[in-house]
Amino acid sequence: MTELPVAHPIASPQPGAAEYPGLDAWRDLPVVQQPTWADSEVHRAAVAELSSLPPLVFAGEVDLLRQRLADAAEGKAFLLQGGDCAETFEGATADKISARVRTILQMAVVLTYGASLPVIKMGRMAGQFAKPRSSNDETREGVTLPAYRGDMVNGYEFTPESRAHNANRMVQAYHTSASTLNLIRAFTQGGFADLRLVHHWNKGFTANPAHSRYESLAREIDRAVKFMDACGADFDALKRVEFFASHEALVLDYERALTRIDSRTGLPYGTSGHFLWIGERTRQLDGAHVDFLSRIRNPIGVKLGPTSTADDALRLIDKLDPQREPGRLTFITRMGAGNIREKLPALVEKVTASGAKVLWVTDPMHGNTVTSPNGYKTRNFDDVIDEVRGFFEVHHALGTFPGGLHVEMTGDDVAECLGGADPIDQHAFLERYESVCDPRLNHMQSLEMAFLVAGALGKR
Ligand code: PEP
Ligand code: MN
């Protein structure tokens, strides 16, 4: 087996290093999927700058999310987590951000109404700028360059300059996250997300069955709201929604530099996002990612793919949630439609038997990636749906709670995943494939998915 590299030490003192030296213990551990920054002076300056910038999210908000996730772990709420595979700096426009938020809100309305459960709304947004890759390089027409690792690390354009790893991009990722979060906060706190506007979030594609289903649901909600209004109800609760930010905690220089000691509790919090997760490729038990995330107070997730064993899951719980604190740990399973019914039961059974209260979430995207005949990375909507069904079936059979849905989606009318009620075929990819990484559900496929999950949840 090849030896894994260890992270290099950093000169500038990091926030909280004096109180919590363990926050830097990951630097001596094997670490995978890290950038190889070209210029060490630029790197040091970028890390120093990030260390002094204000937090993007606040410890109090992070604590609130942990409580909400604890509710979900107990079957009293449902987590909806969605957004791009890879956010880009160029894609952080008001139109695209608002379309994504609006689609998540629509999905949440469908789920809340269909299942009569509170829905925790969370974006893969405002920080999802780094990607693990299966290969370090990419070759096109005989030219080999470093693989694209997300805008936080390098550019998508296939030139040596663009593909070089540039630590200044971490600072740009911070600022793009800040402006994205600012817009999200304005939308969700400033009246835009008011349930009385439920009709206005819908748009276009009237021929699509999910469109008219949503329209009739919105009419029902409208009638209920008007009725309550006539009764003199107070609608303050409808005006604002809680919306949380999440991303894969991949580039540890970035995550470490944005760690802050909370003045109320004296504890370390990752302040780059409310919820941080460890990906399928970085969940090594003795690796740097698991160690670093074990030391911050945020609710955290771990992706579990088809090779995960029940023993892996139990050891991850011991490391990441030794106190067995509800809301602390979420397992996001991404087994593939063909595996979920076979692989998930043992994990859920053994974890449940251990007494741990984790939240189980399905990611029906990452185990179902295929290449279309015309060469695009895609997913069949039917496979995605089948994995969700399998997830519900397994939990139903075991009497455990299927607590959430994690999807790659967008509010735009892209063509990246095959199928759906108004089917996308591979020829549409030529015109409307926009993702720089994995294929996302488009606006209508996302709504269709929400109706399906609402049905499954409502039946419980
Ligand atoms: C992702 O969420 O985009 C991703 C890379 O997932 P996974 O770690 O599950 O492969
Ligand atoms: Mn992805």
mmCIF file of N, CA, C and O in Angstrom, residues 342-434:
data_model
loop_
_atom_site.group_PDB
_atom_site.id
_atom_site.type_symbol
_atom_site.label_atom_id
_atom_site.label_comp_id
_atom_site.label_asym_id
_atom_site.label_seq_id
_atom_site.Cartn_x
_atom_site.Cartn_y
_atom_site.Cartn_z
ATOM 1 N N GLU A 342 -29.832 -4.357 0.265
ATOM 2 C CA GLU A 342 -28.977 -5.420 0.778
ATOM 3 C C GLU A 342 -28.007 -4.899 1.840
ATOM 4 O O GLU A 342 -27.760 -5.550 2.849
ATOM 5 N N LYS A 343 -27.456 -3.706 1.633
ATOM 6 C CA LYS A 343 -26.371 -3.211 2.498
ATOM 7 C C LYS A 343 -26.853 -2.408 3.700
ATOM 8 O O LYS A 343 -26.192 -2.404 4.746
ATOM 9 N N LEU A 344 -27.946 -1.661 3.538
ATOM 10 C CA LEU A 344 -28.323 -0.740 4.610
ATOM 11 C C LEU A 344 -28.810 -1.437 5.888
ATOM 12 O O LEU A 344 -28.486 -0.981 6.990
ATOM 13 N N PRO A 345 -29.590 -2.538 5.778
ATOM 14 C CA PRO A 345 -30.165 -3.100 7.010
ATOM 15 C C PRO A 345 -29.134 -3.410 8.100
ATOM 16 O O PRO A 345 -29.349 -3.055 9.260
ATOM 17 N N ALA A 346 -28.013 -4.037 7.742
ATOM 18 C CA ALA A 346 -27.023 -4.406 8.772
ATOM 19 C C ALA A 346 -26.496 -3.164 9.479
ATOM 20 O O ALA A 346 -26.310 -3.170 10.706
ATOM 21 N N LEU A 347 -26.256 -2.096 8.710
ATOM 22 C CA LEU A 347 -25.743 -0.865 9.324
ATOM 23 C C LEU A 347 -26.751 -0.307 10.323
ATOM 24 O O LEU A 347 -26.407 0.012 11.469
ATOM 25 N N VAL A 348 -27.987 -0.183 9.864
ATOM 26 C CA VAL A 348 -29.010 0.431 10.723
ATOM 27 C C VAL A 348 -29.247 -0.430 11.967
ATOM 28 O O VAL A 348 -29.313 0.086 13.085
ATOM 29 N N GLU A 349 -29.309 -1.742 11.748
ATOM 30 C CA GLU A 349 -29.562 -2.644 12.887
ATOM 31 C C GLU A 349 -28.484 -2.526 13.954
ATOM 32 O O GLU A 349 -28.764 -2.364 15.137
ATOM 33 N N LYS A 350 -27.225 -2.603 13.522
ATOM 34 C CA LYS A 350 -26.128 -2.606 14.502
ATOM 35 C C LYS A 350 -25.980 -1.248 15.180
ATOM 36 O O LYS A 350 -25.694 -1.180 16.373
ATOM 37 N N VAL A 351 -26.163 -0.187 14.407
ATOM 38 C CA VAL A 351 -26.060 1.149 15.016
ATOM 39 C C VAL A 351 -27.190 1.334 16.030
ATOM 40 O O VAL A 351 -26.978 1.832 17.143
ATOM 41 N N THR A 352 -28.386 0.902 15.668
ATOM 42 C CA THR A 352 -29.517 1.039 16.587
ATOM 43 C C THR A 352 -29.272 0.220 17.854
ATOM 44 O O THR A 352 -29.496 0.696 18.969
ATOM 45 N N ALA A 353 -28.766 -0.991 17.651
ATOM 46 C CA ALA A 353 -28.500 -1.862 18.804
ATOM 47 C C ALA A 353 -27.438 -1.266 19.731
ATOM 48 O O ALA A 353 -27.445 -1.517 20.933
ATOM 49 N N SER A 354 -26.542 -0.449 19.163
ATOM 50 C CA SER A 354 -25.473 0.142 19.987
ATOM 51 C C SER A 354 -25.998 1.252 20.890
ATOM 52 O O SER A 354 -25.286 1.732 21.758
ATOM 53 N N GLY A 355 -27.225 1.687 20.644
ATOM 54 C CA GLY A 355 -27.807 2.738 21.472
ATOM 55 C C GLY A 355 -27.536 4.142 20.941
ATOM 56 O O GLY A 355 -28.024 5.124 21.491
ATOM 57 N N ALA A 356 -26.763 4.234 19.866
ATOM 58 C CA ALA A 356 -26.468 5.567 19.310
ATOM 59 C C ALA A 356 -27.711 6.119 18.631
ATOM 60 O O ALA A 356 -28.490 5.377 18.038
ATOM 61 N N LYS A 357 -27.891 7.454 18.725
ATOM 62 C CA LYS A 357 -29.049 8.100 18.106
ATOM 63 C C LYS A 357 -28.579 8.929 16.921
ATOM 64 O O LYS A 357 -28.485 10.141 16.998
ATOM 65 N N VAL A 358 -28.220 8.250 15.819
ATOM 66 C CA VAL A 358 -27.796 9.025 14.658
ATOM 67 C C VAL A 358 -29.008 9.365 13.804
ATOM 68 O O VAL A 358 -30.077 8.746 13.930
ATOM 69 N N LEU A 359 -28.833 10.361 12.954
ATOM 70 C CA LEU A 359 -29.853 10.686 11.965
ATOM 71 C C LEU A 359 -29.477 9.990 10.665
ATOM 72 O O LEU A 359 -28.341 10.095 10.196
ATOM 73 N N TRP A 360 -30.444 9.279 10.076
ATOM 74 C CA TRP A 360 -30.209 8.584 8.807
ATOM 75 C C TRP A 360 -30.782 9.403 7.660
ATOM 76 O O TRP A 360 -31.960 9.739 7.657
ATOM 77 N N VAL A 361 -29.924 9.692 6.693
ATOM 78 C CA VAL A 361 -30.334 10.491 5.539
ATOM 79 C C VAL A 361 -29.958 9.716 4.283
ATOM 80 O O VAL A 361 -28.911 9.060 4.246
ATOM 81 N N THR A 362 -30.797 9.803 3.249
ATOM 82 C CA THR A 362 -30.442 9.147 1.989
ATOM 83 C C THR A 362 -29.891 10.160 0.988
ATOM 84 O O THR A 362 -30.473 11.229 0.789
ATOM 85 N N ASP A 363 -28.766 9.833 0.393
ATOM 86 C CA ASP A 363 -28.238 10.556 -0.764
ATOM 87 C C ASP A 363 -28.402 9.596 -1.942
ATOM 88 O O ASP A 363 -27.607 8.682 -2.123
ATOM 89 N N PRO A 364 -29.462 9.760 -2.726
ATOM 90 C CA PRO A 364 -29.726 8.802 -3.810
ATOM 91 C C PRO A 364 -28.988 9.154 -5.095
ATOM 92 O O PRO A 364 -29.289 8.600 -6.151
ATOM 93 N N MET A 365 -28.057 10.104 -4.991
ATOM 94 C CA MET A 365 -27.362 10.572 -6.195
ATOM 95 C C MET A 365 -26.046 9.826 -6.429
ATOM 96 O O MET A 365 -25.785 9.313 -7.522
ATOM 97 N N HIS A 366 -25.187 9.790 -5.395
ATOM 98 C CA HIS A 366 -23.789 9.427 -5.637
ATOM 99 C C HIS A 366 -23.516 7.956 -5.874
ATOM 100 O O HIS A 366 -22.444 7.605 -6.357
ATOM 101 N N GLY A 367 -24.478 7.099 -5.544
ATOM 102 C CA GLY A 367 -24.301 5.681 -5.853
ATOM 103 C C GLY A 367 -24.904 5.318 -7.201
ATOM 104 O O GLY A 367 -24.932 4.143 -7.585
ATOM 105 N N ASN A 368 -25.409 6.312 -7.915
ATOM 106 C CA ASN A 368 -26.152 6.027 -9.155
ATOM 107 C C ASN A 368 -25.642 6.839 -10.343
ATOM 108 O O ASN A 368 -26.410 7.239 -11.214
ATOM 109 N N THR A 369 -24.343 7.075 -10.363
ATOM 110 C CA THR A 369 -23.781 7.865 -11.457
ATOM 111 C C THR A 369 -23.368 6.932 -12.603
ATOM 112 O O THR A 369 -22.725 5.914 -12.366
ATOM 113 N N VAL A 370 -23.772 7.267 -13.815
ATOM 114 C CA VAL A 370 -23.428 6.461 -14.996
ATOM 115 C C VAL A 370 -22.977 7.411 -16.118
ATOM 116 O O VAL A 370 -23.108 8.630 -15.991
ATOM 117 N N THR A 371 -22.444 6.839 -17.179
ATOM 118 C CA THR A 371 -22.079 7.661 -18.336
ATOM 119 C C THR A 371 -23.111 7.430 -19.425
ATOM 120 O O THR A 371 -23.447 6.286 -19.741
ATOM 121 N N SER A 372 -23.629 8.511 -19.989
ATOM 122 C CA SER A 372 -24.631 8.373 -21.052
ATOM 123 C C SER A 372 -23.920 7.902 -22.322
ATOM 124 O O SER A 372 -22.720 8.099 -22.469
ATOM 125 N N PRO A 373 -24.673 7.283 -23.261
ATOM 126 C CA PRO A 373 -24.036 6.837 -24.504
ATOM 127 C C PRO A 373 -23.280 7.971 -25.197
ATOM 128 O O PRO A 373 -22.241 7.744 -25.813
ATOM 129 N N ASN A 374 -23.748 9.220 -25.057
ATOM 130 C CA ASN A 374 -23.007 10.315 -25.715
ATOM 131 C C ASN A 374 -21.959 10.954 -24.805
ATOM 132 O O ASN A 374 -21.516 12.069 -25.031
ATOM 133 N N GLY A 375 -21.591 10.224 -23.713
ATOM 134 C CA GLY A 375 -20.384 10.605 -22.981
ATOM 135 C C GLY A 375 -20.538 11.541 -21.787
ATOM 136 O O GLY A 375 -19.547 12.013 -21.261
ATOM 137 N N TYR A 376 -21.763 11.825 -21.355
ATOM 138 C CA TYR A 376 -21.946 12.712 -20.205
ATOM 139 C C TYR A 376 -22.096 11.911 -18.910
ATOM 140 O O TYR A 376 -22.692 10.832 -18.895
ATOM 141 N N LYS A 377 -21.586 12.485 -17.829
ATOM 142 C CA LYS A 377 -21.801 11.916 -16.500
ATOM 143 C C LYS A 377 -23.263 12.200 -16.147
ATOM 144 O O LYS A 377 -23.685 13.373 -16.149
ATOM 145 N N THR A 378 -24.038 11.155 -15.878
ATOM 146 C CA THR A 378 -25.466 11.391 -15.644
ATOM 147 C C THR A 378 -26.018 10.430 -14.594
ATOM 148 O O THR A 378 -25.288 9.586 -14.049
ATOM 149 N N ARG A 379 -27.291 10.579 -14.298
ATOM 150 C CA ARG A 379 -28.001 9.655 -13.407
ATOM 151 C C ARG A 379 -29.389 9.454 -13.971
ATOM 152 O O ARG A 379 -29.988 10.398 -14.494
ATOM 153 N N ASN A 380 -29.889 8.233 -13.846
ATOM 154 C CA ASN A 380 -31.267 7.969 -14.270
ATOM 155 C C ASN A 380 -32.200 8.322 -13.130
ATOM 156 O O ASN A 380 -32.033 7.825 -12.012
ATOM 157 N N PHE A 381 -33.176 9.158 -13.439
ATOM 158 C CA PHE A 381 -34.128 9.564 -12.411
ATOM 159 C C PHE A 381 -34.763 8.336 -11.750
ATOM 160 O O PHE A 381 -34.958 8.308 -10.534
ATOM 161 N N ASP A 382 -35.021 7.292 -12.525
ATOM 162 C CA ASP A 382 -35.631 6.073 -11.965
ATOM 163 C C ASP A 382 -34.735 5.416 -10.923
ATOM 164 O O ASP A 382 -35.220 4.890 -9.919
ATOM 165 N N ASP A 383 -33.422 5.412 -11.168
ATOM 166 C CA ASP A 383 -32.497 4.825 -10.186
ATOM 167 C C ASP A 383 -32.489 5.655 -8.901
ATOM 168 O O ASP A 383 -32.457 5.106 -7.790
ATOM 169 N N VAL A 384 -32.485 6.970 -9.088
ATOM 170 C CA VAL A 384 -32.473 7.880 -7.931
ATOM 171 C C VAL A 384 -33.711 7.615 -7.068
ATOM 172 O O VAL A 384 -33.629 7.440 -5.853
ATOM 173 N N ILE A 385 -34.859 7.537 -7.751
ATOM 174 C CA ILE A 385 -36.116 7.283 -7.039
ATOM 175 C C ILE A 385 -36.088 5.898 -6.385
ATOM 176 O O ILE A 385 -36.555 5.722 -5.255
ATOM 177 N N ASP A 386 -35.532 4.938 -7.091
ATOM 178 C CA ASP A 386 -35.493 3.577 -6.549
ATOM 179 C C ASP A 386 -34.649 3.515 -5.265
ATOM 180 O O ASP A 386 -35.003 2.816 -4.324
ATOM 181 N N GLU A 387 -33.551 4.253 -5.234
ATOM 182 C CA GLU A 387 -32.755 4.248 -4.003
ATOM 183 C C GLU A 387 -33.533 4.883 -2.842
ATOM 184 O O GLU A 387 -33.488 4.394 -1.705
ATOM 185 N N VAL A 388 -34.281 5.950 -3.137
ATOM 186 C CA VAL A 388 -35.090 6.569 -2.081
ATOM 187 C C VAL A 388 -36.131 5.568 -1.569
ATOM 188 O O VAL A 388 -36.313 5.396 -0.357
ATOM 189 N N ARG A 389 -36.771 4.878 -2.503
ATOM 190 C CA ARG A 389 -37.773 3.881 -2.084
ATOM 191 C C ARG A 389 -37.127 2.801 -1.226
ATOM 192 O O ARG A 389 -37.681 2.380 -0.207
ATOM 193 N N GLY A 390 -35.955 2.331 -1.656
ATOM 194 C CA GLY A 390 -35.243 1.302 -0.904
ATOM 195 C C GLY A 390 -34.920 1.773 0.508
ATOM 196 O O GLY A 390 -35.061 1.027 1.488
ATOM 197 N N PHE A 391 -34.499 3.019 0.605
ATOM 198 C CA PHE A 391 -34.170 3.621 1.908
ATOM 199 C C PHE A 391 -35.395 3.596 2.826
ATOM 200 O O PHE A 391 -35.318 3.190 3.995
ATOM 201 N N PHE A 392 -36.542 4.007 2.292
ATOM 202 C CA PHE A 392 -37.775 3.993 3.087
ATOM 203 C C PHE A 392 -38.180 2.566 3.462
ATOM 204 O O PHE A 392 -38.600 2.307 4.587
ATOM 205 N N GLU A 393 -38.054 1.650 2.507
ATOM 206 C CA GLU A 393 -38.429 0.251 2.781
ATOM 207 C C GLU A 393 -37.604 -0.326 3.928
ATOM 208 O O GLU A 393 -38.139 -0.965 4.836
ATOM 209 N N VAL A 394 -36.284 -0.099 3.862
ATOM 210 C CA VAL A 394 -35.398 -0.658 4.898
ATOM 211 C C VAL A 394 -35.775 -0.096 6.273
ATOM 212 O O VAL A 394 -35.917 -0.843 7.244
ATOM 213 N N HIS A 395 -35.932 1.215 6.349
ATOM 214 C CA HIS A 395 -36.266 1.808 7.651
ATOM 215 C C HIS A 395 -37.642 1.374 8.122
ATOM 216 O O HIS A 395 -37.850 1.133 9.313
ATOM 217 N N HIS A 396 -38.550 1.255 7.180
ATOM 218 C CA HIS A 396 -39.890 0.796 7.547
ATOM 219 C C HIS A 396 -39.820 -0.609 8.154
ATOM 220 O O HIS A 396 -40.390 -0.881 9.205
ATOM 221 N N ALA A 397 -39.069 -1.481 7.509
ATOM 222 C CA ALA A 397 -38.969 -2.873 7.975
ATOM 223 C C ALA A 397 -38.311 -2.954 9.352
ATOM 224 O O ALA A 397 -38.650 -3.823 10.161
ATOM 225 N N LEU A 398 -37.382 -2.046 9.625
ATOM 226 C CA LEU A 398 -36.649 -2.108 10.896
ATOM 227 C C LEU A 398 -37.294 -1.260 11.994
ATOM 228 O O LEU A 398 -36.847 -1.276 13.139
ATOM 229 N N GLY A 399 -38.310 -0.495 11.620
ATOM 230 C CA GLY A 399 -38.958 0.364 12.613
ATOM 231 C C GLY A 399 -38.109 1.580 12.986
ATOM 232 O O GLY A 399 -38.292 2.173 14.046
ATOM 233 N N THR A 400 -37.175 1.953 12.115
ATOM 234 C CA THR A 400 -36.354 3.150 12.356
ATOM 235 C C THR A 400 -36.847 4.288 11.465
ATOM 236 O O THR A 400 -37.650 4.075 10.554
ATOM 237 N N PHE A 401 -36.327 5.485 11.712
ATOM 238 C CA PHE A 401 -36.870 6.646 11.010
ATOM 239 C C PHE A 401 -35.982 7.084 9.846
ATOM 240 O O PHE A 401 -34.814 7.406 10.042
ATOM 241 N N PRO A 402 -36.563 7.104 8.626
ATOM 242 C CA PRO A 402 -35.836 7.627 7.465
ATOM 243 C C PRO A 402 -35.854 9.152 7.548
ATOM 244 O O PRO A 402 -36.814 9.787 7.147
ATOM 245 N N GLY A 403 -34.773 9.737 8.070
ATOM 246 C CA GLY A 403 -34.842 11.113 8.554
ATOM 247 C C GLY A 403 -34.505 12.231 7.601
ATOM 248 O O GLY A 403 -34.617 13.399 7.982
ATOM 249 N N GLY A 404 -34.098 11.913 6.367
ATOM 250 C CA GLY A 404 -33.774 13.035 5.502
ATOM 251 C C GLY A 404 -33.393 12.635 4.098
ATOM 252 O O GLY A 404 -33.156 11.466 3.789
ATOM 253 N N LEU A 405 -33.336 13.672 3.253
ATOM 254 C CA LEU A 405 -33.030 13.515 1.839
ATOM 255 C C LEU A 405 -31.922 14.498 1.477
ATOM 256 O O LEU A 405 -32.011 15.691 1.791
ATOM 257 N N HIS A 406 -30.868 13.977 0.854
ATOM 258 C CA HIS A 406 -29.725 14.796 0.441
ATOM 259 C C HIS A 406 -29.623 14.695 -1.085
ATOM 260 O O HIS A 406 -29.376 13.611 -1.611
ATOM 261 N N VAL A 407 -29.836 15.797 -1.785
ATOM 262 C CA VAL A 407 -29.833 15.725 -3.254
ATOM 263 C C VAL A 407 -28.997 16.806 -3.906
ATOM 264 O O VAL A 407 -28.830 17.896 -3.366
ATOM 265 N N GLU A 408 -28.477 16.462 -5.086
ATOM 266 C CA GLU A 408 -27.836 17.469 -5.928
ATOM 267 C C GLU A 408 -28.908 17.985 -6.869
ATOM 268 O O GLU A 408 -29.464 17.243 -7.679
ATOM 269 N N MET A 409 -29.219 19.270 -6.735
ATOM 270 C CA MET A 409 -30.333 19.838 -7.475
ATOM 271 C C MET A 409 -30.055 21.309 -7.771
ATOM 272 O O MET A 409 -29.171 21.917 -7.191
ATOM 273 N N THR A 410 -30.848 21.835 -8.683
ATOM 274 C CA THR A 410 -30.749 23.248 -9.021
ATOM 275 C C THR A 410 -32.151 23.787 -9.280
ATOM 276 O O THR A 410 -33.074 23.004 -9.531
ATOM 277 N N GLY A 411 -32.306 25.087 -9.220
ATOM 278 C CA GLY A 411 -33.603 25.683 -9.516
ATOM 279 C C GLY A 411 -33.775 25.950 -10.996
ATOM 280 O O GLY A 411 -34.809 26.442 -11.432
ATOM 281 N N ASP A 412 -32.773 25.636 -11.783
ATOM 282 C CA ASP A 412 -32.815 25.971 -13.211
ATOM 283 C C ASP A 412 -33.268 24.782 -14.042
ATOM 284 O O ASP A 412 -33.251 23.644 -13.598
ATOM 285 N N ASP A 413 -33.617 25.088 -15.292
ATOM 286 C CA ASP A 413 -34.134 24.054 -16.187
ATOM 287 C C ASP A 413 -32.985 23.392 -16.939
ATOM 288 O O ASP A 413 -32.926 23.445 -18.164
ATOM 289 N N VAL A 414 -32.072 22.791 -16.200
ATOM 290 C CA VAL A 414 -30.933 22.145 -16.852
ATOM 291 C C VAL A 414 -31.308 20.738 -17.302
ATOM 292 O O VAL A 414 -32.361 20.197 -16.912
ATOM 293 N N ALA A 415 -30.494 20.142 -18.133
ATOM 294 C CA ALA A 415 -30.660 18.746 -18.544
ATOM 295 C C ALA A 415 -29.383 18.012 -18.157
ATOM 296 O O ALA A 415 -28.375 18.107 -18.870
ATOM 297 N N GLU A 416 -29.411 17.337 -17.029
ATOM 298 C CA GLU A 416 -28.211 16.639 -16.538
ATOM 299 C C GLU A 416 -28.523 15.213 -16.092
ATOM 300 O O GLU A 416 -27.703 14.320 -16.231
ATOM 301 N N CYS A 417 -29.727 15.016 -15.516
ATOM 302 C CA CYS A 417 -30.165 13.666 -15.142
ATOM 303 C C CYS A 417 -31.210 13.201 -16.150
ATOM 304 O O CYS A 417 -32.083 13.974 -16.550
ATOM 305 N N LEU A 418 -31.152 11.936 -16.521
ATOM 306 C CA LEU A 418 -32.079 11.371 -17.509
ATOM 307 C C LEU A 418 -33.423 11.031 -16.876
ATOM 308 O O LEU A 418 -33.471 10.572 -15.735
ATOM 309 N N GLY A 419 -34.499 11.241 -17.643
ATOM 310 C CA GLY A 419 -35.807 10.777 -17.192
ATOM 311 C C GLY A 419 -36.609 11.864 -16.496
ATOM 312 O O GLY A 419 -36.375 13.050 -16.684
ATOM 313 N N GLY A 420 -37.574 11.414 -15.679
ATOM 314 C CA GLY A 420 -38.510 12.349 -15.063
ATOM 315 C C GLY A 420 -39.817 12.324 -15.816
ATOM 316 O O GLY A 420 -39.924 11.722 -16.894
ATOM 317 N N ALA A 421 -40.844 13.000 -15.270
ATOM 318 C CA ALA A 421 -42.179 12.934 -15.865
ATOM 319 C C ALA A 421 -42.227 13.612 -17.228
ATOM 320 O O ALA A 421 -43.002 13.235 -18.101
ATOM 321 N N ASP A 422 -41.408 14.654 -17.383
ATOM 322 C CA ASP A 422 -41.282 15.312 -18.685
ATOM 323 C C ASP A 422 -39.861 14.957 -19.113
ATOM 324 O O ASP A 422 -38.926 15.706 -18.892
ATOM 325 N N PRO A 423 -39.690 13.749 -19.695
ATOM 326 C CA PRO A 423 -38.368 13.113 -19.678
ATOM 327 C C PRO A 423 -37.262 13.920 -20.360
ATOM 328 O O PRO A 423 -37.466 14.473 -21.435
ATOM 329 N N ILE A 424 -36.126 13.942 -19.681
ATOM 330 C CA ILE A 424 -34.904 14.503 -20.255
ATOM 331 C C ILE A 424 -34.199 13.359 -20.982
ATOM 332 O O ILE A 424 -34.052 12.271 -20.421
ATOM 333 N N ASP A 425 -33.794 13.579 -22.252
ATOM 334 C CA ASP A 425 -32.980 12.551 -22.905
ATOM 335 C C ASP A 425 -31.576 13.101 -23.160
ATOM 336 O O ASP A 425 -31.319 14.291 -22.969
ATOM 337 N N GLN A 426 -30.682 12.216 -23.571
ATOM 338 C CA GLN A 426 -29.269 12.614 -23.634
ATOM 339 C C GLN A 426 -28.993 13.723 -24.660
ATOM 340 O O GLN A 426 -28.007 14.434 -24.540
ATOM 341 N N HIS A 427 -29.891 13.875 -25.646
ATOM 342 C CA HIS A 427 -29.636 14.927 -26.640
ATOM 343 C C HIS A 427 -29.746 16.316 -26.015
ATOM 344 O O HIS A 427 -29.077 17.256 -26.443
ATOM 345 N N ALA A 428 -30.581 16.412 -24.966
ATOM 346 C CA ALA A 428 -30.742 17.714 -24.296
ATOM 347 C C ALA A 428 -29.458 18.129 -23.575
ATOM 348 O O ALA A 428 -29.253 19.320 -23.305
ATOM 349 N N PHE A 429 -28.579 17.166 -23.278
ATOM 350 C CA PHE A 429 -27.322 17.497 -22.591
ATOM 351 C C PHE A 429 -26.497 18.497 -23.398
ATOM 352 O O PHE A 429 -25.803 19.347 -22.854
ATOM 353 N N LEU A 430 -26.555 18.343 -24.725
ATOM 354 C CA LEU A 430 -25.730 19.191 -25.594
ATOM 355 C C LEU A 430 -26.028 20.673 -25.359
ATOM 356 O O LEU A 430 -25.143 21.513 -25.443
ATOM 357 N N GLU A 431 -27.297 20.989 -25.037
ATOM 358 C CA GLU A 431 -27.706 22.383 -24.858
ATOM 359 C C GLU A 431 -27.759 22.813 -23.403
ATOM 360 O O GLU A 431 -27.531 23.983 -23.091
ATOM 361 N N ARG A 432 -28.122 21.909 -22.511
ATOM 362 C CA ARG A 432 -28.501 22.366 -21.171
ATOM 363 C C ARG A 432 -27.777 21.643 -20.036
ATOM 364 O O ARG A 432 -28.288 21.538 -18.933
ATOM 365 N N TYR A 433 -26.591 21.124 -20.311
ATOM 366 C CA TYR A 433 -25.780 20.495 -19.250
ATOM 367 C C TYR A 433 -24.828 21.560 -18.735
ATOM 368 O O TYR A 433 -23.936 22.006 -19.446
ATOM 369 N N GLU A 434 -25.017 22.007 -17.483
ATOM 370 C CA GLU A 434 -24.220 23.126 -16.967
ATOM 371 C C GLU A 434 -23.282 22.744 -15.842
ATOM 372 O O GLU A 434 -22.354 23.491 -15.517
#
